[in-house]
XYZ file of N, CA and C in Angstrom:
846
model
N 185.446 -44.558 177.313
C 186.438 -44.530 176.230
C 186.620 -45.942 175.686
N 186.613 -46.082 174.382
C 186.746 -47.378 173.718
C 188.178 -47.525 173.205
N 188.810 -48.633 173.522
C 190.176 -48.921 173.076
C 190.145 -50.138 172.170
N 190.858 -50.061 171.042
C 190.901 -51.217 170.137
C 192.177 -51.171 169.309
N 192.484 -52.305 168.689
C 193.613 -52.405 167.769
C 193.076 -52.332 166.342
N 193.724 -51.558 165.503
C 193.324 -51.422 164.104
C 194.496 -51.845 163.219
N 194.211 -52.689 162.253
C 195.228 -53.116 161.291
C 195.441 -51.993 160.286
N 196.686 -51.541 160.154
C 196.980 -50.447 159.224
C 197.937 -50.865 158.110
N 198.419 -52.097 158.147
C 199.345 -52.586 157.135
C 199.670 -54.031 157.403
N 200.427 -54.640 156.515
C 200.797 -56.044 156.662
C 201.573 -56.240 157.963
N 200.988 -56.991 158.885
C 201.662 -57.292 160.138
C 201.797 -56.109 161.071
N 201.053 -55.042 160.825
C 201.193 -53.849 161.663
C 199.835 -53.355 162.130
N 199.734 -53.118 163.437
C 198.527 -52.575 164.038
C 198.873 -51.340 164.845
N 197.875 -50.502 165.062
C 198.021 -49.363 165.970
C 196.901 -49.442 167.005
N 197.183 -48.932 168.190
C 196.183 -48.890 169.252
C 195.429 -47.572 169.165
N 194.113 -47.661 169.137
C 193.278 -46.472 169.016
C 192.403 -46.302 170.250
N 191.985 -45.066 170.452
C 191.093 -44.703 171.550
C 190.011 -43.791 170.977
N 188.787 -43.958 171.438
C 187.725 -43.079 170.952
C 186.619 -42.970 171.986
N 185.841 -41.901 171.847
C 184.728 -41.675 172.752
C 183.445 -42.322 172.259
N 183.458 -42.890 171.053
C 182.273 -43.558 170.532
C 181.424 -42.636 169.686
N 180.693 -43.233 168.748
C 179.863 -42.469 167.829
C 178.529 -42.114 168.468
N 178.036 -40.944 168.143
C 176.723 -40.509 168.612
C 175.899 -40.074 167.431
N 175.568 -38.813 167.358
C 174.842 -38.238 166.243
C 175.666 -38.391 164.968
N 175.079 -38.931 163.894
C 175.857 -39.135 162.659
C 176.390 -37.841 162.047
N 175.796 -36.696 162.433
C 176.258 -35.406 161.907
C 177.291 -34.733 162.806
N 177.684 -35.404 163.902
C 178.627 -34.795 164.837
C 180.011 -34.675 164.211
N 180.786 -33.771 164.726
C 182.173 -33.599 164.297
C 183.047 -34.674 164.929
N 183.882 -35.295 164.113
C 184.918 -36.204 164.607
C 186.264 -35.494 164.508
N 186.993 -35.493 165.598
C 188.342 -34.926 165.623
C 189.326 -36.048 165.925
N 190.319 -36.195 165.069
C 191.381 -37.183 165.295
C 192.573 -36.445 165.892
N 192.924 -36.828 167.109
C 193.974 -36.184 167.890
C 195.318 -36.873 167.645
N 196.371 -36.074 167.477
C 197.736 -36.586 167.295
C 198.564 -36.157 168.507
N 199.018 -37.133 169.259
C 199.702 -36.867 170.529
C 201.109 -36.319 170.324
N 201.639 -35.748 171.404
C 202.995 -35.219 171.391
C 204.041 -36.312 171.532
N 205.282 -35.894 171.699
C 206.421 -36.818 171.737
C 207.182 -36.649 173.058
N 207.191 -37.637 173.951
C 206.546 -38.950 173.834
C 205.218 -38.989 174.586
N 204.271 -39.735 174.057
C 203.003 -39.997 174.736
C 202.473 -41.351 174.300
N 201.477 -41.840 175.005
C 200.963 -43.182 174.718
C 199.839 -43.180 173.695
N 199.252 -42.030 173.429
C 198.097 -41.962 172.542
C 196.772 -41.996 173.268
N 196.771 -42.305 174.569
C 195.521 -42.331 175.333
C 194.921 -40.925 175.399
N 193.606 -40.862 175.411
C 192.925 -39.572 175.474
C 192.963 -39.041 176.904
N 193.434 -37.820 177.064
C 193.648 -37.243 178.381
C 192.410 -36.478 178.854
N 192.206 -36.392 180.170
C 190.997 -35.762 180.708
C 190.672 -34.374 180.160
N 191.644 -33.450 180.000
C 191.254 -32.133 179.454
C 190.704 -32.209 178.032
N 191.233 -33.142 177.237
C 190.729 -33.316 175.877
C 189.326 -33.903 175.899
N 189.134 -34.923 176.738
C 187.825 -35.566 176.830
C 186.762 -34.581 177.303
N 187.112 -33.751 178.286
C 186.147 -32.788 178.810
C 185.761 -31.759 177.749
N 186.754 -31.216 177.045
C 186.474 -30.205 176.029
C 185.638 -30.782 174.896
N 185.938 -32.022 174.480
C 185.176 -32.656 173.407
C 183.749 -32.952 173.845
N 183.583 -33.467 175.066
C 182.254 -33.806 175.573
C 181.357 -32.569 175.646
N 181.912 -31.464 176.110
C 181.132 -30.231 176.233
C 180.640 -29.714 174.883
N 181.297 -30.135 173.806
C 180.955 -29.627 172.468
C 180.309 -30.693 171.585
N 180.051 -31.879 172.136
C 179.437 -32.938 171.348
C 180.334 -33.452 170.242
N 181.639 -33.453 170.495
C 182.621 -33.891 169.495
C 182.994 -35.350 169.759
N 183.030 -36.148 168.715
C 183.576 -37.506 168.802
C 185.099 -37.400 168.687
N 185.787 -37.836 169.704
C 187.239 -37.689 169.747
C 187.902 -39.048 169.544
N 188.858 -39.085 168.641
C 189.609 -40.302 168.313
C 191.091 -40.000 168.452
N 191.837 -40.947 168.985
C 193.287 -40.816 169.072
C 193.914 -42.166 168.761
N 195.204 -42.152 168.486
C 195.920 -43.418 168.275
C 197.373 -43.226 168.679
N 198.012 -44.313 169.034
C 199.438 -44.286 169.345
C 200.219 -44.440 168.050
N 201.089 -43.489 167.760
C 201.916 -43.628 166.575
C 202.818 -44.862 166.695
N 203.294 -45.377 165.559
C 204.140 -46.570 165.600
C 205.292 -46.430 166.594
N 205.455 -47.454 167.431
C 206.512 -47.458 168.436
C 206.076 -46.934 169.786
N 204.860 -46.387 169.875
C 204.311 -45.878 171.125
C 203.114 -46.722 171.560
N 202.916 -46.829 172.868
C 201.650 -47.272 173.435
C 201.056 -48.554 172.906
N 201.889 -49.505 172.493
C 201.380 -50.771 171.983
C 201.228 -50.837 170.483
N 201.462 -49.740 169.770
C 201.426 -49.766 168.305
C 202.729 -50.337 167.760
N 202.610 -51.166 166.747
C 203.781 -51.837 166.165
C 204.688 -50.804 165.496
N 205.992 -50.837 165.762
C 206.910 -49.874 165.125
C 206.878 -49.961 163.603
N 207.223 -48.862 162.968
C 207.329 -48.792 161.507
C 208.676 -48.162 161.182
N 209.739 -48.937 161.169
C 211.083 -48.377 160.959
C 211.162 -47.543 159.687
N 211.791 -46.396 159.800
C 211.961 -45.526 158.644
C 210.745 -44.688 158.294
N 209.743 -44.669 159.150
C 208.540 -43.887 158.842
C 208.880 -42.397 158.702
N 208.159 -41.724 157.826
C 208.276 -40.273 157.739
C 206.997 -39.645 158.287
N 206.952 -38.326 158.337
C 205.777 -37.656 158.897
C 204.542 -37.953 158.059
N 204.705 -37.980 156.736
C 203.561 -38.186 155.848
C 202.899 -39.539 156.059
N 203.637 -40.522 156.552
C 203.068 -41.867 156.705
C 201.908 -41.891 157.683
N 201.811 -40.883 158.546
C 200.684 -40.823 159.476
C 199.359 -40.785 158.729
N 199.342 -40.171 157.568
C 198.090 -40.059 156.821
C 197.569 -41.428 156.402
N 198.453 -42.322 156.011
C 198.020 -43.667 155.639
C 197.417 -44.410 156.813
N 198.052 -44.275 157.988
C 197.510 -44.924 159.181
C 196.151 -44.336 159.547
N 196.031 -43.017 159.483
C 194.771 -42.370 159.848
C 193.664 -42.746 158.869
N 193.984 -42.878 157.594
C 192.966 -43.276 156.620
C 192.395 -44.646 156.974
N 193.258 -45.559 157.403
C 192.783 -46.897 157.767
C 192.014 -46.884 159.084
N 192.451 -46.026 160.018
C 191.712 -45.883 161.280
C 190.314 -45.337 160.999
N 190.233 -44.303 160.183
C 188.936 -43.709 159.860
C 188.018 -44.737 159.211
N 188.560 -45.525 158.313
C 187.751 -46.561 157.659
C 187.258 -47.589 158.679
N 188.147 -48.028 159.565
C 187.777 -49.039 160.553
C 186.714 -48.539 161.521
N 186.737 -47.231 161.819
C 185.791 -46.656 162.778
C 184.553 -46.064 162.113
N 184.474 -46.181 160.808
C 183.316 -45.671 160.100
C 183.258 -44.159 160.023
N 184.413 -43.530 159.975
C 184.497 -42.066 159.919
C 184.711 -41.639 158.475
N 183.896 -40.699 158.005
C 184.058 -40.178 156.656
C 184.932 -38.943 156.674
N 184.313 -37.785 156.827
C 185.080 -36.547 156.920
C 185.347 -36.228 158.386
N 186.491 -35.616 158.642
C 186.904 -35.371 160.023
C 187.871 -34.204 160.066
N 188.119 -33.715 161.278
C 189.155 -32.706 161.520
C 190.324 -33.380 162.216
N 191.491 -32.787 162.097
C 192.654 -33.296 162.810
C 193.205 -32.208 163.716
N 193.827 -32.664 164.790
C 194.329 -31.731 165.799
C 195.537 -32.381 166.447
N 196.630 -31.647 166.579
C 197.820 -32.209 167.195
C 198.591 -31.151 167.954
N 199.312 -31.603 168.970
C 200.129 -30.702 169.779
C 201.571 -31.162 169.760
N 202.475 -30.195 169.712
C 203.912 -30.480 169.754
C 204.275 -31.464 168.641
N 204.808 -32.635 168.983
C 205.170 -33.606 167.955
C 203.993 -34.131 167.167
N 202.784 -33.951 167.688
C 201.603 -34.368 166.940
C 201.212 -33.394 165.857
N 201.647 -32.130 165.977
C 201.258 -31.118 165.006
C 201.627 -31.451 163.570
N 202.900 -31.805 163.285
C 203.255 -32.149 161.907
C 202.431 -33.309 161.346
N 202.081 -34.282 162.201
C 201.304 -35.429 161.728
C 199.862 -35.033 161.417
N 199.317 -34.088 162.180
C 197.992 -33.559 161.853
C 198.022 -32.846 160.508
N 199.072 -32.069 160.258
C 199.213 -31.378 158.978
C 199.360 -32.370 157.828
N 200.063 -33.474 158.065
C 200.256 -34.490 157.024
C 198.920 -35.039 156.550
N 197.991 -35.233 157.483
C 196.679 -35.761 157.104
C 195.959 -34.797 156.170
N 196.053 -33.501 156.462
C 195.406 -32.521 155.599
C 196.018 -32.504 154.205
N 197.345 -32.669 154.134
C 198.015 -32.645 152.839
C 197.717 -33.895 152.018
N 197.651 -35.040 152.678
C 197.513 -36.317 151.969
C 196.070 -36.804 151.842
N 195.179 -36.281 152.674
C 193.782 -36.738 152.645
C 192.849 -35.540 152.437
N 193.021 -34.818 151.351
C 192.264 -33.569 151.164
C 190.765 -33.763 151.056
N 190.303 -34.943 150.633
C 188.873 -35.173 150.496
C 188.213 -35.545 151.817
N 189.014 -35.791 152.855
C 188.453 -36.208 154.142
C 188.639 -35.171 155.252
N 189.722 -34.400 155.180
C 190.040 -33.490 156.285
C 189.345 -32.147 156.092
N 188.525 -31.790 157.085
C 187.752 -30.547 157.053
C 188.616 -29.349 157.435
N 189.384 -29.509 158.517
C 190.197 -28.425 159.056
C 191.217 -29.023 160.018
N 192.239 -28.225 160.359
C 193.357 -28.702 161.160
C 193.694 -27.684 162.243
N 194.033 -28.195 163.434
C 194.623 -27.363 164.478
C 195.999 -27.939 164.815
N 196.987 -27.069 164.857
C 198.359 -27.446 165.198
C 198.815 -26.546 166.344
N 199.007 -27.130 167.526
C 199.413 -26.384 168.710
C 200.895 -26.632 168.992
N 201.679 -25.555 169.004
C 203.107 -25.634 169.352
C 203.846 -26.663 168.512
N 203.527 -26.698 167.219
C 204.107 -27.699 166.330
C 205.355 -27.223 165.613
N 206.129 -28.195 165.169
C 207.350 -27.939 164.413
C 207.056 -27.599 162.957
N 207.956 -26.844 162.354
C 208.003 -26.657 160.911
C 209.024 -27.651 160.332
N 208.986 -27.898 159.033
C 210.006 -28.763 158.428
C 211.388 -28.114 158.495
N 212.404 -28.934 158.463
C 213.788 -28.459 158.448
C 214.156 -28.127 157.005
N 213.877 -26.883 156.592
C 214.053 -26.488 155.197
C 215.231 -25.552 154.964
N 215.743 -24.947 156.021
C 216.787 -23.949 155.861
C 216.253 -22.542 155.754
N 214.921 -22.392 155.711
C 214.320 -21.061 155.598
C 214.317 -20.303 156.922
N 214.405 -21.029 158.036
C 214.447 -20.405 159.355
C 215.592 -21.026 160.155
N 215.974 -20.349 161.229
C 216.925 -20.933 162.163
C 216.150 -21.966 162.979
N 216.136 -23.187 162.502
C 215.255 -24.233 163.026
C 215.524 -24.520 164.502
N 216.780 -24.436 164.910
C 217.150 -24.731 166.299
C 217.154 -23.481 167.180
N 217.031 -22.305 166.576
C 217.122 -21.068 167.327
C 216.037 -20.948 168.381
N 216.435 -20.662 169.610
C 215.482 -20.509 170.689
C 215.140 -21.775 171.435
N 215.657 -22.922 170.972
C 215.422 -24.180 171.680
C 216.375 -24.284 172.868
N 215.833 -24.491 174.060
C 216.689 -24.669 175.234
C 217.463 -25.968 175.145
N 216.797 -27.038 174.723
C 217.431 -28.358 174.602
C 217.297 -28.809 173.155
N 218.373 -28.707 172.415
C 218.319 -29.015 170.989
C 219.124 -30.249 170.617
N 219.762 -30.886 171.618
C 220.665 -32.001 171.326
C 219.983 -33.162 170.642
N 218.750 -33.505 171.054
C 218.065 -34.660 170.474
C 217.805 -34.455 168.990
N 217.310 -33.270 168.623
C 217.008 -33.032 167.215
C 218.277 -32.860 166.387
N 219.321 -32.283 166.974
C 220.596 -32.208 166.237
C 221.122 -33.613 165.960
N 221.000 -34.506 166.942
C 221.428 -35.886 166.728
C 220.566 -36.555 165.665
N 219.268 -36.242 165.662
C 218.356 -36.850 164.696
C 218.705 -36.470 163.267
N 219.255 -35.270 163.070
C 219.668 -34.857 161.725
C 220.707 -35.817 161.160
N 221.528 -36.371 162.041
C 222.580 -37.301 161.615
C 222.066 -38.713 161.396
N 220.799 -38.968 161.708
C 220.222 -40.279 161.449
C 219.818 -41.018 162.709
N 219.167 -42.165 162.517
C 218.597 -42.885 163.643
C 219.653 -43.420 164.601
N 220.756 -43.932 164.062
C 221.782 -44.490 164.945
C 222.327 -43.427 165.895
N 222.578 -42.243 165.371
C 223.100 -41.165 166.205
C 222.057 -40.722 167.223
N 220.800 -40.665 166.793
C 219.744 -40.273 167.733
C 219.579 -41.321 168.845
N 219.713 -42.580 168.497
C 219.612 -43.639 169.508
C 220.782 -43.573 170.486
N 221.960 -43.248 169.993
C 223.112 -43.111 170.902
C 222.904 -41.933 171.849
N 222.364 -40.867 171.334
C 222.093 -39.699 172.178
C 221.133 -40.068 173.305
N 220.148 -40.883 172.994
C 219.128 -41.258 173.974
C 219.708 -42.016 175.157
N 220.846 -42.644 174.983
C 221.435 -43.458 176.049
C 221.840 -42.623 177.260
N 222.133 -41.351 177.034
C 222.600 -40.508 178.144
C 221.773 -39.232 178.302
N 220.752 -39.062 177.491
C 219.977 -37.815 177.502
C 219.183 -37.663 178.800
N 219.090 -36.429 179.278
C 218.268 -36.100 180.432
C 217.465 -34.843 180.117
N 216.247 -34.777 180.630
C 215.401 -33.621 180.373
C 215.936 -32.398 181.104
N 216.000 -31.269 180.411
C 216.433 -30.016 180.997
C 215.199 -29.259 181.496
N 215.019 -29.120 182.803
C 213.803 -28.472 183.316
C 213.639 -27.025 182.875
N 214.722 -26.388 182.419
C 214.616 -25.012 181.950
C 213.833 -24.909 180.642
N 213.570 -26.060 180.008
C 212.791 -26.059 178.772
C 211.380 -25.546 179.004
N 210.853 -25.775 180.205
C 209.498 -25.338 180.509
C 209.518 -24.041 181.309
N 208.578 -23.169 181.003
C 208.428 -21.899 181.708
C 207.647 -22.121 183.006
N 207.579 -21.080 183.819
C 206.764 -21.167 185.035
C 205.310 -21.489 184.689
N 204.813 -20.913 183.611
C 203.433 -21.185 183.192
C 203.264 -22.650 182.785
N 204.285 -23.214 182.139
C 204.237 -24.633 181.775
C 204.167 -25.513 183.017
N 205.033 -25.225 183.989
C 205.056 -26.042 185.208
C 203.737 -25.912 185.958
N 203.131 -24.733 185.930
C 201.836 -24.561 186.575
C 200.767 -25.409 185.884
N 200.804 -25.457 184.567
C 199.849 -26.284 183.830
C 200.047 -27.763 184.140
N 201.315 -28.180 184.259
C 201.618 -29.587 184.522
C 201.289 -29.999 185.957
N 201.208 -29.047 186.845
C 200.822 -29.373 188.215
C 199.334 -29.140 188.444
N 198.655 -28.645 187.428
C 197.237 -28.339 187.531
C 196.428 -29.047 186.471
N 195.812 -28.290 185.528
C 194.852 -28.881 184.589
C 195.451 -29.907 183.632
N 196.751 -29.807 183.364
C 197.383 -30.744 182.428
C 198.342 -31.703 183.136
N 198.074 -32.018 184.403
C 198.910 -32.987 185.125
C 198.923 -34.333 184.412
N 197.812 -34.698 183.805
C 197.734 -35.985 183.105
C 198.700 -36.056 181.925
N 199.049 -34.902 181.356
C 199.997 -34.875 180.238
C 201.368 -35.343 180.700
N 201.834 -34.815 181.837
C 203.117 -35.243 182.365
C 203.113 -36.708 182.754
N 202.020 -37.159 183.348
C 201.921 -38.570 183.738
C 201.993 -39.476 182.511
N 201.300 -39.089 181.453
C 201.274 -39.912 180.246
C 202.644 -39.928 179.570
N 203.326 -38.788 179.546
C 204.680 -38.751 178.974
C 205.609 -39.673 179.746
N 205.453 -39.701 181.068
C 206.269 -40.593 181.878
C 206.017 -42.059 181.552
N 204.751 -42.421 181.349
C 204.426 -43.810 180.987
C 205.024 -44.170 179.630
N 204.940 -43.242 178.690
C 205.491 -43.514 177.360
C 207.008 -43.685 177.420
N 207.679 -42.823 178.184
C 209.140 -42.923 178.290
C 209.559 -44.214 178.973
N 208.811 -44.630 179.980
C 209.154 -45.850 180.701
C 209.013 -47.090 179.829
N 208.170 -47.022 178.807
C 207.939 -48.164 177.929
C 209.022 -48.326 176.867
N 209.935 -47.353 176.758
C 211.003 -47.441 175.767
C 211.036 -46.220 174.872
N 212.190 -46.018 174.231
C 212.397 -44.785 173.480
C 212.215 -44.865 171.991
N 211.790 -46.010 171.457
C 211.739 -46.155 170.001
C 210.802 -45.156 169.343
N 209.630 -44.937 169.926
C 208.686 -44.020 169.306
C 209.233 -42.613 169.223
N 209.830 -42.132 170.310
C 210.390 -40.784 170.338
C 211.565 -40.649 169.373
N 212.420 -41.650 169.340
C 213.555 -41.616 168.410
C 213.054 -41.531 166.974
N 212.074 -42.369 166.624
C 211.553 -42.357 165.256
C 210.840 -41.048 164.934
N 210.142 -40.472 165.925
C 209.536 -39.152 165.707
C 210.597 -38.122 165.373
N 211.635 -38.042 166.193
C 212.659 -37.014 165.994
C 213.363 -37.162 164.649
N 213.658 -38.396 164.269
C 214.305 -38.621 162.973
C 213.375 -38.186 161.841
N 212.081 -38.451 161.988
C 211.119 -38.032 160.960
C 211.015 -36.511 160.878
N 211.043 -35.833 162.031
C 210.954 -34.374 162.023
C 212.159 -33.745 161.329
N 213.337 -34.336 161.526
C 214.581 -33.756 161.023
C 214.913 -34.187 159.599
N 214.091 -35.039 159.015
C 214.274 -35.519 157.640
C 213.150 -34.941 156.777
N 213.221 -35.110 155.464
C 212.103 -34.663 154.623
C 210.784 -35.285 155.091
N 209.759 -34.472 155.195
C 208.493 -34.929 155.756
C 207.669 -35.786 154.796
N 207.922 -35.691 153.516
C 207.120 -36.449 152.553
C 205.945 -35.654 152.005
N 205.841 -34.388 152.385
C 204.830 -33.485 151.833
C 205.287 -32.058 152.104
N 204.743 -31.145 151.321
C 205.000 -29.721 151.504
C 203.763 -29.105 152.159
N 203.905 -28.404 153.285
C 202.729 -27.779 153.891
C 201.955 -26.871 152.941
N 202.615 -26.377 151.899
C 201.915 -25.537 150.922
C 200.842 -26.313 150.164
N 200.900 -27.647 150.200
C 199.896 -28.481 149.547
C 198.559 -28.456 150.279
N 198.546 -28.020 151.515
C 197.337 -28.112 152.328
C 196.306 -27.094 151.856
N 195.117 -27.588 151.503
C 194.054 -26.703 151.064
C 193.023 -26.417 152.134
N 192.977 -27.247 153.172
C 192.003 -27.066 154.247
C 192.405 -25.893 155.139
N 191.452 -25.312 155.858
C 191.798 -24.261 156.830
C 192.673 -24.836 157.944
N 193.677 -24.086 158.341
C 194.612 -24.515 159.375
C 194.707 -23.436 160.444
N 194.566 -23.844 161.703
C 194.779 -22.949 162.831
C 196.082 -23.334 163.517
N 197.002 -22.383 163.588
C 198.282 -22.569 164.262
C 198.233 -21.796 165.579
N 198.542 -22.461 166.678
C 198.502 -21.840 168.000
C 199.871 -22.009 168.636
N 200.489 -20.902 169.069
C 201.851 -21.009 169.593
C 202.078 -20.006 170.720
N 202.778 -20.456 171.734
C 203.157 -19.588 172.833
C 204.423 -18.812 172.525
N 204.418 -17.524 172.858
C 205.577 -16.685 172.578
C 206.790 -17.019 173.421
N 206.594 -17.753 174.547
C 207.702 -18.110 175.430
C 208.131 -19.562 175.257
N 207.668 -20.221 174.200
C 207.954 -21.641 173.992
C 209.453 -21.857 173.789
N 210.058 -22.657 174.665
C 211.490 -22.940 174.589
C 211.780 -24.328 174.016
N 210.736 -25.104 173.774
C 210.923 -26.423 173.175
C 210.791 -26.350 171.660
N 209.700 -25.751 171.198
C 209.499 -25.486 169.768
C 209.251 -23.981 169.649
N 210.244 -23.208 169.287
C 210.104 -21.750 169.262
C 208.994 -21.284 168.315
N 208.387 -20.137 168.605
C 207.249 -19.664 167.806
C 207.576 -19.378 166.352
N 208.849 -19.257 166.020
C 209.212 -19.056 164.608
C 208.739 -20.207 163.731
N 208.568 -21.388 164.317
C 208.108 -22.544 163.535
C 206.679 -22.323 163.041
N 205.778 -21.914 163.928
C 204.407 -21.664 163.488
C 204.320 -20.443 162.582
N 205.169 -19.460 162.817
C 205.182 -18.285 161.944
C 205.546 -18.689 160.518
N 206.508 -19.597 160.378
C 206.899 -20.084 159.051
C 205.742 -20.830 158.403
N 205.098 -21.716 159.174
C 203.967 -22.468 158.633
C 202.838 -21.539 158.198
N 202.611 -20.478 158.964
C 201.550 -19.534 158.618
C 201.821 -18.866 157.277
N 203.091 -18.608 156.991
C 203.441 -18.000 155.701
C 203.331 -19.006 154.565
N 203.531 -20.266 154.859
C 203.611 -21.299 153.828
C 202.245 -21.860 153.438
N 201.336 -21.941 154.407
C 200.044 -22.581 154.182
C 199.027 -21.522 153.742
N 198.339 -21.803 152.656
C 197.470 -20.798 152.052
C 196.337 -20.330 152.941
N 195.705 -21.235 153.686
C 194.519 -20.873 154.487
C 194.838 -20.995 155.974
N 195.972 -20.458 156.372
C 196.405 -20.575 157.769
C 196.028 -19.345 158.573
N 195.685 -19.575 159.826
C 195.407 -18.530 160.804
C 196.316 -18.786 161.999
N 196.987 -17.758 162.496
C 197.936 -17.911 163.596
C 197.418 -17.207 164.835
N 197.304 -17.985 165.921
C 197.017 -17.412 167.230
C 198.321 -17.382 168.022
N 198.895 -16.225 168.146
C 200.128 -16.070 168.924
C 199.758 -15.704 170.354
N 200.229 -16.487 171.303
C 199.920 -16.262 172.715
C 201.218 -15.884 173.427
N 201.508 -14.582 173.565
C 202.827 -14.111 173.987
C 203.273 -14.578 175.358
N 202.345 -14.868 176.266
C 202.723 -15.226 177.634
C 202.800 -16.726 177.874
N 202.494 -17.526 176.859
C 202.455 -18.975 177.051
C 203.736 -19.662 176.620
N 203.975 -20.812 177.233
C 205.073 -21.684 176.853
C 204.554 -22.886 176.075
N 205.331 -23.974 176.104
C 205.023 -25.135 175.282
C 203.791 -25.895 175.780
N 203.626 -25.956 177.090
C 202.495 -26.693 177.666
C 201.325 -25.775 177.983
N 201.609 -24.607 178.545
C 200.520 -23.729 178.966
C 199.647 -23.283 177.803
N 200.188 -23.300 176.576
C 199.393 -22.902 175.414
C 198.227 -23.863 175.182
N 198.276 -25.044 175.806
C 197.182 -26.000 175.659
C 195.891 -25.494 176.292
N 195.957 -24.412 177.025
C 194.720 -23.798 177.537
C 193.812 -23.383 176.388
N 194.370 -23.284 175.182
C 193.589 -22.879 174.018
C 192.858 -24.044 173.353
N 193.001 -25.253 173.884
C 192.339 -26.414 173.273
C 190.828 -26.223 173.152
N 190.109 -25.801 174.202
C 188.659 -25.626 174.024
C 188.304 -24.618 172.929
N 188.997 -23.485 172.901
C 188.718 -22.480 171.866
C 189.056 -23.018 170.480
N 190.128 -23.813 170.389
C 190.495 -24.401 169.101
C 189.450 -25.415 168.641
N 188.864 -26.148 169.588
C 187.780 -27.066 169.219
C 186.555 -26.294 168.737
N 186.283 -25.143 169.336
C 185.198 -24.289 168.840
C 185.472 -23.856 167.401
N 186.727 -23.527 167.125
C 187.122 -23.122 165.771
C 186.870 -24.274 164.791
N 187.232 -25.494 165.178
C 186.978 -26.662 164.326
C 185.479 -26.879 164.130
N 184.722 -26.719 165.213
C 183.277 -26.918 165.113
C 182.650 -25.935 164.130
N 183.155 -24.724 164.102
C 182.649 -23.745 163.150
C 182.884 -24.170 161.708
N 184.072 -24.707 161.435
C 184.354 -25.177 160.089
C 183.550 -26.429 159.752
N 183.304 -27.275 160.736
C 182.468 -28.448 160.521
C 181.043 -28.016 160.150
N 180.505 -27.030 160.851
C 179.158 -26.560 160.551
C 179.066 -26.033 159.114
N 180.066 -25.298 158.678
C 180.075 -24.797 157.305
C 180.183 -25.951 156.301
N 180.971 -26.967 156.664
C 181.132 -28.131 155.788
C 179.811 -28.875 155.642
N 179.064 -29.004 156.753
C 177.774 -29.693 156.704
C 176.795 -28.901 155.839
N 176.779 -27.589 155.999
C 175.867 -26.772 155.195
C 176.199 -26.862 153.701
N 177.520 -26.937 153.411
C 177.931 -27.014 152.003
C 177.628 -28.367 151.404
N 177.520 -29.350 152.331
C 177.189 -30.714 152.136
C 177.134 -31.440 150.946
């Protein structure tokens, strides 16, 4: 895995991770991590990408994992950072993929970079706070996002006393975290120990206008959601599926927020199929 710093703006860099370039016709997937995470590529992702000959790229969003904070960032701003990362790494067209808090940022790239993004996968991702759905309905722990609606100062005050509610995860989630996705929990712990700025800024961005309408997305989008998700309820992906013109929804009734990540290999196959069609259309 190659780690480097990429300049994305005046006085601002982000830390990137990649598996390195191989065949020039290979699919590149840019991964958007959840909240909180460091941006490092985790073993299940690396294994799934390697088995499919996919070049995998990730980066730490501002405020995470050594990336310089970007106060006041919105969800759409991820597209500008990704455009500069792609340029620095010599990537032309690519797919994006994100889980949980990474999902909205993956969608932002498709909306803002239509000439570069081939297809998108969003696993257990949030919908915008539009009033069209009960946005908080079904969330076991909703205090952080409710505080974020009131702004960054309120969200930062909430963080001073916040504690994770273990009921947020289902038995299937805990099994995934003690098994194939143990590295996910470890990475979240490292990100939290490094400070809360990245998570606070993510939550404020999710609860504010995103800077784009998902209806703008023209690329194919795969939405994957667990029916038992207590962190981001499945109504969020259902809303996105109705809003995005070329969306496909995989509803997994027995999965929670973490266990649904078992679909990552199949989702990469889905991306590879769209990449093959893109190459043929060439």
